[in-house]
Amino acid sequence: YETESWAIQLRQSIFFFFSIAGYQRGEDLSTAADARLLGARQSLAIRLLEATTQLALADANIAASKLSIATATQILNVSARQMRAGEMTRRDQIRARSRLAQAKQELSASKTEKAAAVANWSAITGQSVAPTFYLPDDLSIRLHLDGSNTDALLAQAIGQNPALKAARSEVSAARHGVRQAQGDRLPTVDLVASRGFNDSESDNTIGTAFDTTRVMIQANIPLFTGGSLSAAVRQAKARLRASEATLSDIMGRAKLTL
């Protein structure tokens, strides 16, 4: 008895709702990630701008303190000459010395502020202080504000808020996650093509060969999953409610801030 057989089968999914909802959910998560990245870049831009402002303010305070010291020194010298000439009392001279001491104290405080600003800059950038800082255009969203309509300005600011964009995308992703979990209950449809060959010989038959080709559509329906699908749907709905609560919280804080 001799036999020879082989078979090959190809399967292609035609309808798989789980994958469709999963793709849409992935798109929303990608959009949310981009929005979070934009928000992080804007936060970094604000920190750099604040650090630069602190440096500029500290330099201005140091210059003003040095000018105050020079002025107070001149006033003290003049008061000393006037006192020797009998044109000024000792109280006036003490007052002039107090002004000079106060100016020196302000200079010391300004230098301390400058050191703190330098440390803040170095902590953010990891580099030495640059003499001039230019804010890149792509680090911030410019709002065209004219101050004429508060409601319009509020709507514009909320619409451009990266945190809100990310939260909205995450809510949409959670909705698609619910659809994805519910999609496991739906049937899947596959296109199946197969080719088979069988050649056999026995004492009663000689050269019996079968060449079979099949093309069919196959549907798979989940009948019993032990409650795993229902549990997955409940978890997806819980994540959706959590995402909606996060969006509501961010929206409320944004309105309070604005």
CSV table of C-alpha atoms in Angstrom, one decimal:
chain,number,residue,atom,x,y,z
A,1,TYR,CA,0.0,0.0,0.0
A,2,GLU,CA,1.5,3.3,-1.1
A,3,THR,CA,0.1,6.8,-0.7
A,4,GLU,CA,1.3,10.3,-1.3
A,5,SER,CA,-0.6,13.4,-0.2
A,6,TRP,CA,0.0,17.1,0.5
A,7,ALA,CA,-2.2,20.1,1.3
A,8,ILE,CA,-1.8,23.9,1.5
A,9,GLN,CA,-4.2,26.4,3.0
A,10,LEU,CA,-4.3,30.2,2.9
A,11,ARG,CA,-6.4,32.3,5.2
A,12,GLN,CA,-7.1,36.0,5.0
A,13,SER,CA,-9.3,37.9,7.4
A,14,ILE,CA,-12.1,39.9,5.8
A,15,PHE,CA,-13.9,41.3,8.8
A,16,PHE,CA,-12.3,41.5,12.2
A,17,PHE,CA,-13.9,44.3,14.2
A,18,PHE,CA,-11.4,43.9,17.1
A,19,SER,CA,-8.5,45.0,14.8
A,20,ILE,CA,-10.5,47.9,13.3
A,21,ALA,CA,-11.4,49.3,16.7
A,22,GLY,CA,-7.8,48.7,17.9
A,23,TYR,CA,-6.4,50.7,14.9
A,24,GLN,CA,-8.7,53.6,15.7
A,25,ARG,CA,-7.7,53.4,19.4
A,26,GLY,CA,-4.0,53.4,18.4
A,27,GLU,CA,-4.6,56.6,16.3
A,28,ASP,CA,-6.1,58.4,19.2
A,29,LEU,CA,-3.3,57.3,21.6
A,30,SER,CA,-0.8,58.6,19.1
A,31,THR,CA,-2.6,61.9,18.9
A,32,ALA,CA,-2.7,62.1,22.7
A,33,ALA,CA,1.0,61.4,22.9
A,34,ASP,CA,1.8,64.2,20.4
A,35,ALA,CA,-0.3,66.6,22.4
A,36,ARG,CA,1.4,65.6,25.7
A,37,LEU,CA,4.8,66.2,24.0
A,38,LEU,CA,3.7,69.6,22.8
A,39,GLY,CA,2.5,70.4,26.3
A,40,ALA,CA,5.9,69.3,27.8
A,41,ARG,CA,7.7,71.5,25.2
A,42,GLN,CA,5.6,74.5,26.1
A,43,SER,CA,6.2,74.0,29.8
A,44,LEU,CA,9.9,73.8,29.1
A,45,ALA,CA,9.7,77.0,27.0
A,46,ILE,CA,7.9,78.8,29.9
A,47,ARG,CA,10.5,77.6,32.4
A,48,LEU,CA,13.3,78.8,30.1
A,49,LEU,CA,11.5,82.2,29.6
A,50,GLU,CA,11.1,82.6,33.4
A,51,ALA,CA,14.8,81.7,34.0
A,52,THR,CA,15.8,84.2,31.3
A,53,THR,CA,13.6,86.9,32.9
A,54,GLN,CA,15.1,86.2,36.3
A,55,LEU,CA,18.6,86.6,34.9
A,56,ALA,CA,17.7,89.9,33.2
A,57,LEU,CA,16.0,91.2,36.3
A,58,ALA,CA,19.0,90.2,38.5
A,59,ASP,CA,21.4,92.0,36.2
A,60,ALA,CA,19.1,95.1,36.2
A,61,ASN,CA,18.9,95.0,40.0
A,62,ILE,CA,22.7,94.7,40.3
A,63,ALA,CA,23.2,97.7,37.9
A,64,ALA,CA,20.6,99.7,39.9
A,65,SER,CA,22.3,98.8,43.2
A,66,LYS,CA,25.7,99.9,41.9
A,67,LEU,CA,24.2,103.2,40.8
A,68,SER,CA,22.6,103.7,44.2
A,69,ILE,CA,26.0,102.9,45.9
A,70,ALA,CA,27.7,105.5,43.7
A,71,THR,CA,25.0,108.1,44.4
A,72,ALA,CA,25.0,107.4,48.1
A,73,THR,CA,28.8,107.6,48.2
A,74,GLN,CA,28.7,111.0,46.6
A,75,ILE,CA,26.0,112.2,48.9
A,76,LEU,CA,28.1,111.0,51.9
A,77,ASN,CA,31.2,112.8,50.7
A,78,VAL,CA,29.2,116.0,50.1
A,79,SER,CA,27.6,115.7,53.6
A,80,ALA,CA,31.1,115.3,55.2
A,81,ARG,CA,32.3,118.5,53.5
A,82,GLN,CA,29.2,120.3,54.5
A,83,MET,CA,29.4,119.1,58.1
A,84,ARG,CA,33.0,120.4,58.3
A,85,ALA,CA,31.7,123.7,57.0
A,86,GLY,CA,28.9,123.7,59.5
A,87,GLU,CA,26.2,123.4,56.9
A,88,MET,CA,24.9,120.0,57.9
A,89,THR,CA,24.2,118.2,61.2
A,90,ARG,CA,25.6,114.9,62.3
A,91,ARG,CA,22.1,113.4,61.9
A,92,ASP,CA,22.2,114.2,58.2
A,93,GLN,CA,25.5,112.5,57.8
A,94,ILE,CA,24.3,109.4,59.7
A,95,ARG,CA,21.3,109.3,57.3
A,96,ALA,CA,23.6,109.4,54.3
A,97,ARG,CA,25.7,106.6,55.7
A,98,SER,CA,22.5,104.6,56.2
A,99,ARG,CA,21.5,105.1,52.6
A,100,LEU,CA,25.0,103.8,51.5
A,101,ALA,CA,24.7,100.7,53.7
A,102,GLN,CA,21.2,100.0,52.4
A,103,ALA,CA,22.5,100.3,48.8
A,104,LYS,CA,25.3,97.9,49.6
A,105,GLN,CA,22.8,95.5,51.1
A,106,GLU,CA,20.6,95.7,48.1
A,107,LEU,CA,23.6,94.9,45.9
A,108,SER,CA,24.4,91.8,47.9
A,109,ALA,CA,20.8,90.7,47.7
A,110,SER,CA,20.8,91.3,43.9
A,111,LYS,CA,24.0,89.2,43.5
A,112,THR,CA,22.4,86.4,45.5
A,113,GLU,CA,19.4,86.5,43.2
A,114,LYS,CA,21.7,86.4,40.2
A,115,ALA,CA,23.4,83.3,41.6
A,116,ALA,CA,20.0,81.6,42.2
A,117,ALA,CA,19.0,82.5,38.6
A,118,VAL,CA,22.2,81.1,37.2
A,119,ALA,CA,21.7,77.9,39.2
A,120,ASN,CA,18.1,77.7,37.9
A,121,TRP,CA,19.2,78.1,34.3
A,122,SER,CA,22.0,75.5,34.7
A,123,ALA,CA,19.5,73.0,36.2
A,124,ILE,CA,17.2,73.4,33.3
A,125,THR,CA,19.7,73.5,30.4
A,126,GLY,CA,22.8,71.8,31.9
A,127,GLN,CA,24.8,74.5,30.2
A,128,SER,CA,26.4,77.8,31.1
A,129,VAL,CA,24.4,80.9,31.0
A,130,ALA,CA,23.9,82.3,27.5
A,131,PRO,CA,24.1,86.1,27.1
A,132,THR,CA,20.8,86.2,25.1
A,133,PHE,CA,18.0,83.7,24.9
A,134,TYR,CA,15.6,83.4,21.9
A,135,LEU,CA,12.4,81.5,22.3
A,136,PRO,CA,12.0,79.1,19.3
A,137,ASP,CA,8.8,79.6,17.4
A,138,ASP,CA,7.8,76.0,17.5
A,139,LEU,CA,7.8,75.8,21.3
A,140,SER,CA,4.7,77.9,21.8
A,141,ILE,CA,1.2,78.3,20.3
A,142,ARG,CA,0.6,82.0,19.6
A,143,LEU,CA,-2.9,83.1,20.4
A,144,HIS,CA,-4.2,86.2,18.5
A,145,LEU,CA,-5.8,88.0,21.4
A,146,ASP,CA,-7.5,91.3,21.0
A,147,GLY,CA,-9.2,91.5,24.4
A,148,SER,CA,-12.6,92.3,22.9
A,149,ASN,CA,-14.5,89.1,23.6
A,150,THR,CA,-13.7,87.2,26.8
A,151,ASP,CA,-15.8,84.2,25.8
A,152,ALA,CA,-14.1,83.9,22.5
A,153,LEU,CA,-10.7,84.2,24.1
A,154,LEU,CA,-11.6,81.5,26.6
A,155,ALA,CA,-12.8,79.2,23.9
A,156,GLN,CA,-9.6,79.8,21.8
A,157,ALA,CA,-7.3,79.2,24.8
A,158,ILE,CA,-9.1,76.0,25.7
A,159,GLY,CA,-9.1,74.8,22.1
A,160,GLN,CA,-5.3,75.3,21.9
A,161,ASN,CA,-4.5,73.7,25.3
A,162,PRO,CA,-2.3,70.6,24.7
A,163,ALA,CA,-3.4,69.0,28.0
A,164,LEU,CA,-7.0,69.2,26.9
A,165,LYS,CA,-6.2,67.9,23.4
A,166,ALA,CA,-4.4,64.9,25.0
A,167,ALA,CA,-7.3,64.3,27.4
A,168,ARG,CA,-9.9,64.5,24.5
A,169,SER,CA,-7.8,62.0,22.5
A,170,GLU,CA,-7.6,59.7,25.5
A,171,VAL,CA,-11.4,59.8,25.9
A,172,SER,CA,-11.8,58.9,22.2
A,173,ALA,CA,-9.2,56.1,22.6
A,174,ALA,CA,-11.2,54.8,25.6
A,175,ARG,CA,-14.4,54.8,23.6
A,176,HIS,CA,-12.7,52.8,20.9
A,177,GLY,CA,-11.3,50.5,23.6
A,178,VAL,CA,-15.0,49.8,24.7
A,179,ARG,CA,-15.8,49.1,21.0
A,180,GLN,CA,-12.7,46.9,20.8
A,181,ALA,CA,-13.8,44.9,23.8
A,182,GLN,CA,-17.3,44.6,22.5
A,183,GLY,CA,-16.0,43.5,19.2
A,184,ASP,CA,-14.8,40.2,20.6
A,185,ARG,CA,-18.4,39.2,20.8
A,186,LEU,CA,-18.9,39.7,17.1
A,187,PRO,CA,-18.2,37.0,14.5
A,188,THR,CA,-15.0,37.1,12.5
A,189,VAL,CA,-15.1,36.4,8.8
A,190,ASP,CA,-12.1,34.8,6.9
A,191,LEU,CA,-11.5,34.0,3.3
A,192,VAL,CA,-10.0,30.5,3.1
A,193,ALA,CA,-8.4,29.0,0.0
A,194,SER,CA,-7.0,25.4,0.1
A,195,ARG,CA,-5.4,23.0,-2.3
A,196,GLY,CA,-4.9,19.3,-1.7
A,197,PHE,CA,-3.5,16.3,-3.5
A,198,ASN,CA,-3.7,12.6,-2.7
A,199,ASP,CA,-2.4,9.7,-4.7
A,200,SER,CA,-2.6,6.1,-3.4
A,201,GLU,CA,-2.4,2.5,-4.6
A,202,SER,CA,-3.6,-0.7,-2.9
A,203,ASP,CA,-4.3,-4.2,-3.8
A,204,ASN,CA,-7.7,-3.2,-5.1
A,205,THR,CA,-7.0,0.2,-6.7
A,206,ILE,CA,-4.1,1.4,-8.9
A,207,GLY,CA,-3.3,5.1,-9.4
A,208,THR,CA,-6.1,6.6,-7.5
A,209,ALA,CA,-5.5,10.4,-7.4
A,210,PHE,CA,-7.5,13.2,-6.0
A,211,ASP,CA,-6.7,16.9,-6.7
A,212,THR,CA,-8.9,19.2,-4.6
A,213,THR,CA,-9.2,23.0,-4.7
A,214,ARG,CA,-11.5,24.9,-2.3
A,215,VAL,CA,-12.3,28.6,-1.8
A,216,MET,CA,-14.7,29.4,1.0
A,217,ILE,CA,-15.7,32.1,3.5
A,218,GLN,CA,-15.5,31.0,7.1
A,219,ALA,CA,-17.3,32.7,10.0
A,220,ASN,CA,-16.2,32.2,13.6
A,221,ILE,CA,-18.7,33.0,16.3
A,222,PRO,CA,-17.8,33.0,20.1
A,223,LEU,CA,-20.3,30.9,21.9
A,224,PHE,CA,-19.0,30.7,25.4
A,225,THR,CA,-16.0,32.5,27.0
A,226,GLY,CA,-16.7,32.0,30.7
A,227,GLY,CA,-17.5,35.7,31.3
A,228,SER,CA,-14.1,37.0,30.1
A,229,LEU,CA,-15.6,39.2,27.4
A,230,SER,CA,-18.1,40.7,29.8
A,231,ALA,CA,-15.3,41.5,32.2
A,232,ALA,CA,-13.2,43.0,29.5
A,233,VAL,CA,-16.1,45.3,28.4
A,234,ARG,CA,-16.7,46.4,32.0
A,235,GLN,CA,-13.0,47.2,32.4
A,236,ALA,CA,-13.0,49.2,29.2
A,237,LYS,CA,-16.1,51.2,30.3
A,238,ALA,CA,-14.4,51.9,33.6
A,239,ARG,CA,-11.4,53.3,31.8
A,240,LEU,CA,-13.7,55.4,29.7
A,241,ARG,CA,-15.3,56.9,32.8
A,242,ALA,CA,-11.9,57.6,34.3
A,243,SER,CA,-10.8,59.4,31.1
A,244,GLU,CA,-13.9,61.5,31.0
A,245,ALA,CA,-13.4,62.5,34.7
A,246,THR,CA,-9.8,63.4,33.9
A,247,LEU,CA,-11.0,65.5,30.9
A,248,SER,CA,-13.6,67.3,33.1
A,249,ASP,CA,-11.0,68.0,35.8
A,250,ILE,CA,-8.5,69.4,33.3
A,251,MET,CA,-11.2,71.5,31.7
A,252,GLY,CA,-12.3,72.9,35.1
A,253,ARG,CA,-8.7,73.8,36.1
A,254,ALA,CA,-8.1,75.4,32.7
A,255,LYS,CA,-11.1,77.6,33.1
A,256,LEU,CA,-10.2,78.6,36.6
A,257,THR,CA,-6.6,79.5,35.4
A,258,LEU,CA,-7.9,81.5,32.5
